[in-house]
Tab-separated table of C-alpha atoms in Angstrom:
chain	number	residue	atom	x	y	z
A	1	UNK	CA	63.442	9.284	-38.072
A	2	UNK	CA	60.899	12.095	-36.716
A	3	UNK	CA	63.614	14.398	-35.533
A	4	UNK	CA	61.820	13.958	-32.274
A	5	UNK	CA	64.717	13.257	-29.628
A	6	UNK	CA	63.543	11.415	-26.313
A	7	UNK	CA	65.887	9.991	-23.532
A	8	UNK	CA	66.697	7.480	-21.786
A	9	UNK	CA	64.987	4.959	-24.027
A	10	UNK	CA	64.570	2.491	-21.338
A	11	UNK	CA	64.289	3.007	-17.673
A	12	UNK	CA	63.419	0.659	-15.078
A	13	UNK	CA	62.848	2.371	-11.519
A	14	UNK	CA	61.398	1.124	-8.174
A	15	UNK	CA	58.072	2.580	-6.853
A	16	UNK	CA	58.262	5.439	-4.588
A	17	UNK	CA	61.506	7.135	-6.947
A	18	UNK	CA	61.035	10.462	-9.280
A	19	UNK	CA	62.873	10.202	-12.908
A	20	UNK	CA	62.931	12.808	-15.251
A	21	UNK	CA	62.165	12.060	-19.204
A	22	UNK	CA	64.070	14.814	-21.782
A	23	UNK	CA	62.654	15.710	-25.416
A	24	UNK	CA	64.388	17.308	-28.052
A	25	UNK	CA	61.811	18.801	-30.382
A	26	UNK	CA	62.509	19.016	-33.890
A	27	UNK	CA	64.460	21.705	-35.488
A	28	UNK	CA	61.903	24.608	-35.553
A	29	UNK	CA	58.848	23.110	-33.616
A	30	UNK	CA	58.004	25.313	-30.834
A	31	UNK	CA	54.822	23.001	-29.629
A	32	UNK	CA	56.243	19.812	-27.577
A	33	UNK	CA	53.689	17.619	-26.052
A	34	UNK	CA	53.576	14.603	-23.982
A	35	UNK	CA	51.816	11.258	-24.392
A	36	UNK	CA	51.796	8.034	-21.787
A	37	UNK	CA	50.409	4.816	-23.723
A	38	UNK	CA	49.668	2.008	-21.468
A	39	UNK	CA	47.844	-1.419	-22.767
A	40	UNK	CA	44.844	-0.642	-20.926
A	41	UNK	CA	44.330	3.546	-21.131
A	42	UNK	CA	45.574	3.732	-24.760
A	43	UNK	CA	47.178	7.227	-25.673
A	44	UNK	CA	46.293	9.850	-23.393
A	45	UNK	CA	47.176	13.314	-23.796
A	46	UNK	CA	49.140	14.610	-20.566
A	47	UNK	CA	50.347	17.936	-21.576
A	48	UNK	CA	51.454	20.748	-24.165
A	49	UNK	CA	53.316	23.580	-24.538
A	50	UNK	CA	54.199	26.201	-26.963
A	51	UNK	CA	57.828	28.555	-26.592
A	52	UNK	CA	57.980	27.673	-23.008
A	53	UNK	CA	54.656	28.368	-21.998
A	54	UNK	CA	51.830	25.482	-21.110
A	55	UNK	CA	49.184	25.583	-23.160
A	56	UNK	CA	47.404	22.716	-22.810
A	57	UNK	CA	46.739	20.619	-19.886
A	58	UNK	CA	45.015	17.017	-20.510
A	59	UNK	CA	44.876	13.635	-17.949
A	60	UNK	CA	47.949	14.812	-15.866
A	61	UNK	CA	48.629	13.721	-12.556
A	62	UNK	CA	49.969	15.845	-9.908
A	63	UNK	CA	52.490	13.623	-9.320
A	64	UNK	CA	54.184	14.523	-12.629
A	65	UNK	CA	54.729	17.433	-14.319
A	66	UNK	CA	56.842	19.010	-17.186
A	67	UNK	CA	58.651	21.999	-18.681
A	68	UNK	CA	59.910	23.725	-21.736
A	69	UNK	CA	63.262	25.160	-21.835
A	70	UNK	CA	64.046	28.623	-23.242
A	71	UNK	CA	66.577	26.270	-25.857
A	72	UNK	CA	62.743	24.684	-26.546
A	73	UNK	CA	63.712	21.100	-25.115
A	74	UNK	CA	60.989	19.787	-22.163
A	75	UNK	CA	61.018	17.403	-19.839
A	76	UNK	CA	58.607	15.444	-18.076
A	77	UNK	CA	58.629	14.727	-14.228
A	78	UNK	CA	57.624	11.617	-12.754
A	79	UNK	CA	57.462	11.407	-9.267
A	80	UNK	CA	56.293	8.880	-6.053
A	81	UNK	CA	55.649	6.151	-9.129
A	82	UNK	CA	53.589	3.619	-8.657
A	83	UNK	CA	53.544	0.311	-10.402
A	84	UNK	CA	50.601	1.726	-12.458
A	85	UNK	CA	52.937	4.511	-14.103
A	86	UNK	CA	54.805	1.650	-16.266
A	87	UNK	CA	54.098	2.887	-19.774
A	88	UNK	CA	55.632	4.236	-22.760
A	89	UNK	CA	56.001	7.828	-22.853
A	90	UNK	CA	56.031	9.980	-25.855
A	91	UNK	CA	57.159	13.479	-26.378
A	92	UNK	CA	55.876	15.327	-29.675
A	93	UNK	CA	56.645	18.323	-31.499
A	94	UNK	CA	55.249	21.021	-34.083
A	95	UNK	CA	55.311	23.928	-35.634
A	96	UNK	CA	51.858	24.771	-33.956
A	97	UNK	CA	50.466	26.858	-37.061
A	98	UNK	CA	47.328	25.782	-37.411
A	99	UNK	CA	46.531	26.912	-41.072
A	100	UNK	CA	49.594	24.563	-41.836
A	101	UNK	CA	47.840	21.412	-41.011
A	102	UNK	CA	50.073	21.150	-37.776
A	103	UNK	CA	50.770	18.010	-37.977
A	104	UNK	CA	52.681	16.354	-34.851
A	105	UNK	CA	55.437	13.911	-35.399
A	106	UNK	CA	56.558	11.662	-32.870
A	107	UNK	CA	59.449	10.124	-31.121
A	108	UNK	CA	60.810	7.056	-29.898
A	109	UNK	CA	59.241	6.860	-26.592
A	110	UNK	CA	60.578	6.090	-23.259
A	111	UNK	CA	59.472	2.956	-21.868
A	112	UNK	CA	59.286	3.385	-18.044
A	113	UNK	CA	58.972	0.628	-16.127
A	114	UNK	CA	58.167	0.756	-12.390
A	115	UNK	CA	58.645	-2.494	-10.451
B	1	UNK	CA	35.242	17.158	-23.232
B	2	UNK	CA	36.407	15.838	-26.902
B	3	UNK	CA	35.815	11.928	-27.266
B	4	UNK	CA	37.482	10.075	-30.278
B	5	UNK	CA	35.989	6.736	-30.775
B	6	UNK	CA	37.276	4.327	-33.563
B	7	UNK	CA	35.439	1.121	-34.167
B	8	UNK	CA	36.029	-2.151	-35.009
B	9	UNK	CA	39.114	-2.242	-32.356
B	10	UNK	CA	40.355	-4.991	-33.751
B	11	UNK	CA	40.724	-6.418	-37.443
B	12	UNK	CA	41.790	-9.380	-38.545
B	13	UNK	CA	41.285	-9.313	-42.584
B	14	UNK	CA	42.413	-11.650	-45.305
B	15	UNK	CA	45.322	-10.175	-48.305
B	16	UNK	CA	43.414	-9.297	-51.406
B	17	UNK	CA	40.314	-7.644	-48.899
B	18	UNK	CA	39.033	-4.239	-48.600
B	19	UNK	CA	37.666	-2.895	-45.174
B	20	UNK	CA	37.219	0.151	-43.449
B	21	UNK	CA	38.162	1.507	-40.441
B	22	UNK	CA	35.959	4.328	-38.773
B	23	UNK	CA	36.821	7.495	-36.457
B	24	UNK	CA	33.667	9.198	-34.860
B	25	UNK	CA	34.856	12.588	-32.943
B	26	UNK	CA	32.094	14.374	-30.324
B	27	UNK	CA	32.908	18.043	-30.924
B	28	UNK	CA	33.380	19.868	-34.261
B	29	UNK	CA	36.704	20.393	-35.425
B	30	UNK	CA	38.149	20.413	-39.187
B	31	UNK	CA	41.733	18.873	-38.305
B	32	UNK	CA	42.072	15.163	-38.411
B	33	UNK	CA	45.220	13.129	-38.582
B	34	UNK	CA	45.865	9.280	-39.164
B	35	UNK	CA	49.229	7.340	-37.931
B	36	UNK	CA	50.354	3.924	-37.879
B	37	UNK	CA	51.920	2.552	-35.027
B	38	UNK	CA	54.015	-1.005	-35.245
B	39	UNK	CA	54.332	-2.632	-31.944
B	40	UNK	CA	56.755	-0.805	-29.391
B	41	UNK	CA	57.588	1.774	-32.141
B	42	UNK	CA	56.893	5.213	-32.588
B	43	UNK	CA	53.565	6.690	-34.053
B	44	UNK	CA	53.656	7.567	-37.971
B	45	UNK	CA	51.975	10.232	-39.682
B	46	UNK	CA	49.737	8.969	-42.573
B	47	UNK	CA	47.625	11.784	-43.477
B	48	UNK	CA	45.872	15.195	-42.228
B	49	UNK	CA	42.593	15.982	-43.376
B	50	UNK	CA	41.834	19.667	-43.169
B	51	UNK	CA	38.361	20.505	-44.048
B	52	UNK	CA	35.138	18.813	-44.491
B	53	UNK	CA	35.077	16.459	-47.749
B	54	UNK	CA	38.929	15.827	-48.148
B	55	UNK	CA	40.416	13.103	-49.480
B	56	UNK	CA	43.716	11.906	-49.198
B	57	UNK	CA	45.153	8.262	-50.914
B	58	UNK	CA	48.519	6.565	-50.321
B	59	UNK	CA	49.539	3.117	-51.451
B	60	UNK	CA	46.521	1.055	-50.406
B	61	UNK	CA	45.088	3.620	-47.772
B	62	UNK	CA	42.138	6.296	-48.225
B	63	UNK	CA	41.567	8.257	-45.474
B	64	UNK	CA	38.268	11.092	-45.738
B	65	UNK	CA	36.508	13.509	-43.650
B	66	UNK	CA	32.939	14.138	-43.131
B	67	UNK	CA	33.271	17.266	-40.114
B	68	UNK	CA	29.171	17.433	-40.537
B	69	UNK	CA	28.851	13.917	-39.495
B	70	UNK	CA	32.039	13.839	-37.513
B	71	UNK	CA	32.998	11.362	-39.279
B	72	UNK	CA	36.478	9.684	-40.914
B	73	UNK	CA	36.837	6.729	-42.547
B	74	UNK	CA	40.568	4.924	-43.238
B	75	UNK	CA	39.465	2.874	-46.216
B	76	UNK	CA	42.094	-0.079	-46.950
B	77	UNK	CA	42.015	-1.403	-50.493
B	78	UNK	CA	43.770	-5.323	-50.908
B	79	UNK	CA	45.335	-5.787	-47.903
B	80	UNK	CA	48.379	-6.916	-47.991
B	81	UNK	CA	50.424	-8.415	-44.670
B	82	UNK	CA	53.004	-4.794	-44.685
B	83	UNK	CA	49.717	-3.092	-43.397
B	84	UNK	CA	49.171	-4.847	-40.341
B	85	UNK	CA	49.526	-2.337	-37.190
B	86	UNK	CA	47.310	-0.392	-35.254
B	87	UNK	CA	45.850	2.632	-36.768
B	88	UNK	CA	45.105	6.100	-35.163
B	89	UNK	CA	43.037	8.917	-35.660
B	90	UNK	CA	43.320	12.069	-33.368
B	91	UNK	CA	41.535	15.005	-33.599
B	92	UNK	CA	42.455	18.641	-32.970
B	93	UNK	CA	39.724	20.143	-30.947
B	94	UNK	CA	41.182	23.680	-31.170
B	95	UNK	CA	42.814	23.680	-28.403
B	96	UNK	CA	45.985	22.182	-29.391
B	97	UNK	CA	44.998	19.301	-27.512
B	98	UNK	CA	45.548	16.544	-29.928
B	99	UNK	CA	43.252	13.988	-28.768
B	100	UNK	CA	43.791	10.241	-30.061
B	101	UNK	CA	40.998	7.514	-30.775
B	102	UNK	CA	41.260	4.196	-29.403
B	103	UNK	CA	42.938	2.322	-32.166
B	104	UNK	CA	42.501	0.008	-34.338
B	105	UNK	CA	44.642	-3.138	-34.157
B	106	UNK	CA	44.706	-4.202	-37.995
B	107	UNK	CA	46.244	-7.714	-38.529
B	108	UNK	CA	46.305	-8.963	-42.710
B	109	UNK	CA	46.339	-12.383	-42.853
B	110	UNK	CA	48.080	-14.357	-45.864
C-alpha cells in the first residue's frame, strides 16, 4: 500500500457524461500528479501540482481538467467522454524535494470505462 | 520535448537467464526511477538513480545510470518466473514532469 488514495476504483459511464476522479495524496506529499494509461498511448503524463498550485502541464485535454485542494487532495475532471477516454487513471504523490530523490509513489488507479 | 524510449518492448526470457533492459532519455537530467507494474495493478517503485554512475541492486535487479550517454540499463540476473511484469523507467526532466518510457513487458519462462 502506497498511501496513495484514488476513488471510485471502477467506473463505467456513457459517452457524452463528465465524472470526477478524487486522490488522496500521501501523508505529507504536497506534489499530486495525474497519469491516464491506455493499451495503445502507454503512460502519459496529464498534469501536476504542488500545494494547490499547477505546476506542470503535460498531454491534457481540454476536456478534462483537475485541482488541488487547500486539505492537498485533487481531483481530476473528465468531461464530454468519448469512447477513447476508457483508461486507467492514476493519481501520484510526493514530497517534491528534489535533492531527496523525489520519488513518486502510486495508487490504485481508476479504471474508467466509457461505453 | 523529453522522449523516454526503452527497448526491447517485449521479453520473453528463460529462468536461470540474464538480460538487460535499456532506457535511452533525449534531454539531460540526473533523476531516473524504475517501477514494476503487474497487470491492472498499481506502479512500484524499484529504484532512483540520482547522479551519473550510480548503481543500485535488489534481489535479482541492477539498475545504473550513464546521464553522459543518457543512458540506464535494468540488468536482470537468473530470472526467475516472480519477475515477470512490465518494467518502467521515467525520467525527471526538471520540471517535475515525470516522464515514463514505453515499457518493457518482461515474461520469465519456466
Amino acid at each position: 500500500d502506497s498511501g496513495v488514495t484514488q476513488t471510485p476504483k471502477h467506473l463505467i459511464t456513457a459517452t457524452g457524461q463528465r465524472v470526477t476522479l478524487r486522490c488522496s495524496p500521501r501523508s505529507g506529499d504536497l506534489s499530486v500528479y495525474w497519469y491516464q494509461q491506455s493499451l495503445d498511448q502507454g503512460l502519459q503524463f496529464l498534469i501536476q501540482y504542488y500545494n494547490g498550485e499547477e505546476r506542470a502541464k503535460g498531454n491534457i485535454l481540454e476536456r478534462f481538467s483537475a485541482q488541488q485542494f487547500p486539505d492537498l487532495h485533487s481531483e481530476l475532471n473528465l468531461s464530454s467522454l468519448e469512447l477513447g477516454d476508457s483508461a486507467l487513471y492514476f493519481c501520484a504523490s510526493s514530497v517534491a524535494v528534489r535533492d531527496r530523490g523525489n520519488t513518486i509513489y502510486f495508487g490504485e488507479g481508476s479504471w474508467l470505462t466509457v461505453v | 520535448e523529453l522522449k523516454v524510449e526503452q527497448n526491447p518492448l517485449f521479453l520473453s526470457m528463460q529462468e536461470g537467464k540474464n538480460y538487460t533492459i535499456y532506457c535511452n532519455y533525449s534531454t539531460t537530467s540526473d533523476r531516473l526511477y524504475w517501477y514494476r507494474q503487474d497487470p491492472g495493478k498499481s506502479l512500484e517503485s524499484l529504484f532512483v538513480l540520482l547522479s551519473n554512475g550510480a548503481v543500485k541492486q535488489e534481489g535479482r535487479l541492477m539498475a545504473s545510470l550513464d546521464t553522459k550517454a543518457r543512458l540506464s540499463t535494468l540488468h536482470i540476473t537468473a530470472a526467475v518466473h516472480d519477475l515477470s511484469a512490465t518494467y518502467f523507467c521515467a525520467v525527471d526532466g526538471g520540471t517535475y514532469k515525470y516522464i515514463f518510457g514505453t515499457g518493457t513487458r518482461l515474461k520469465v519462462l519456466a
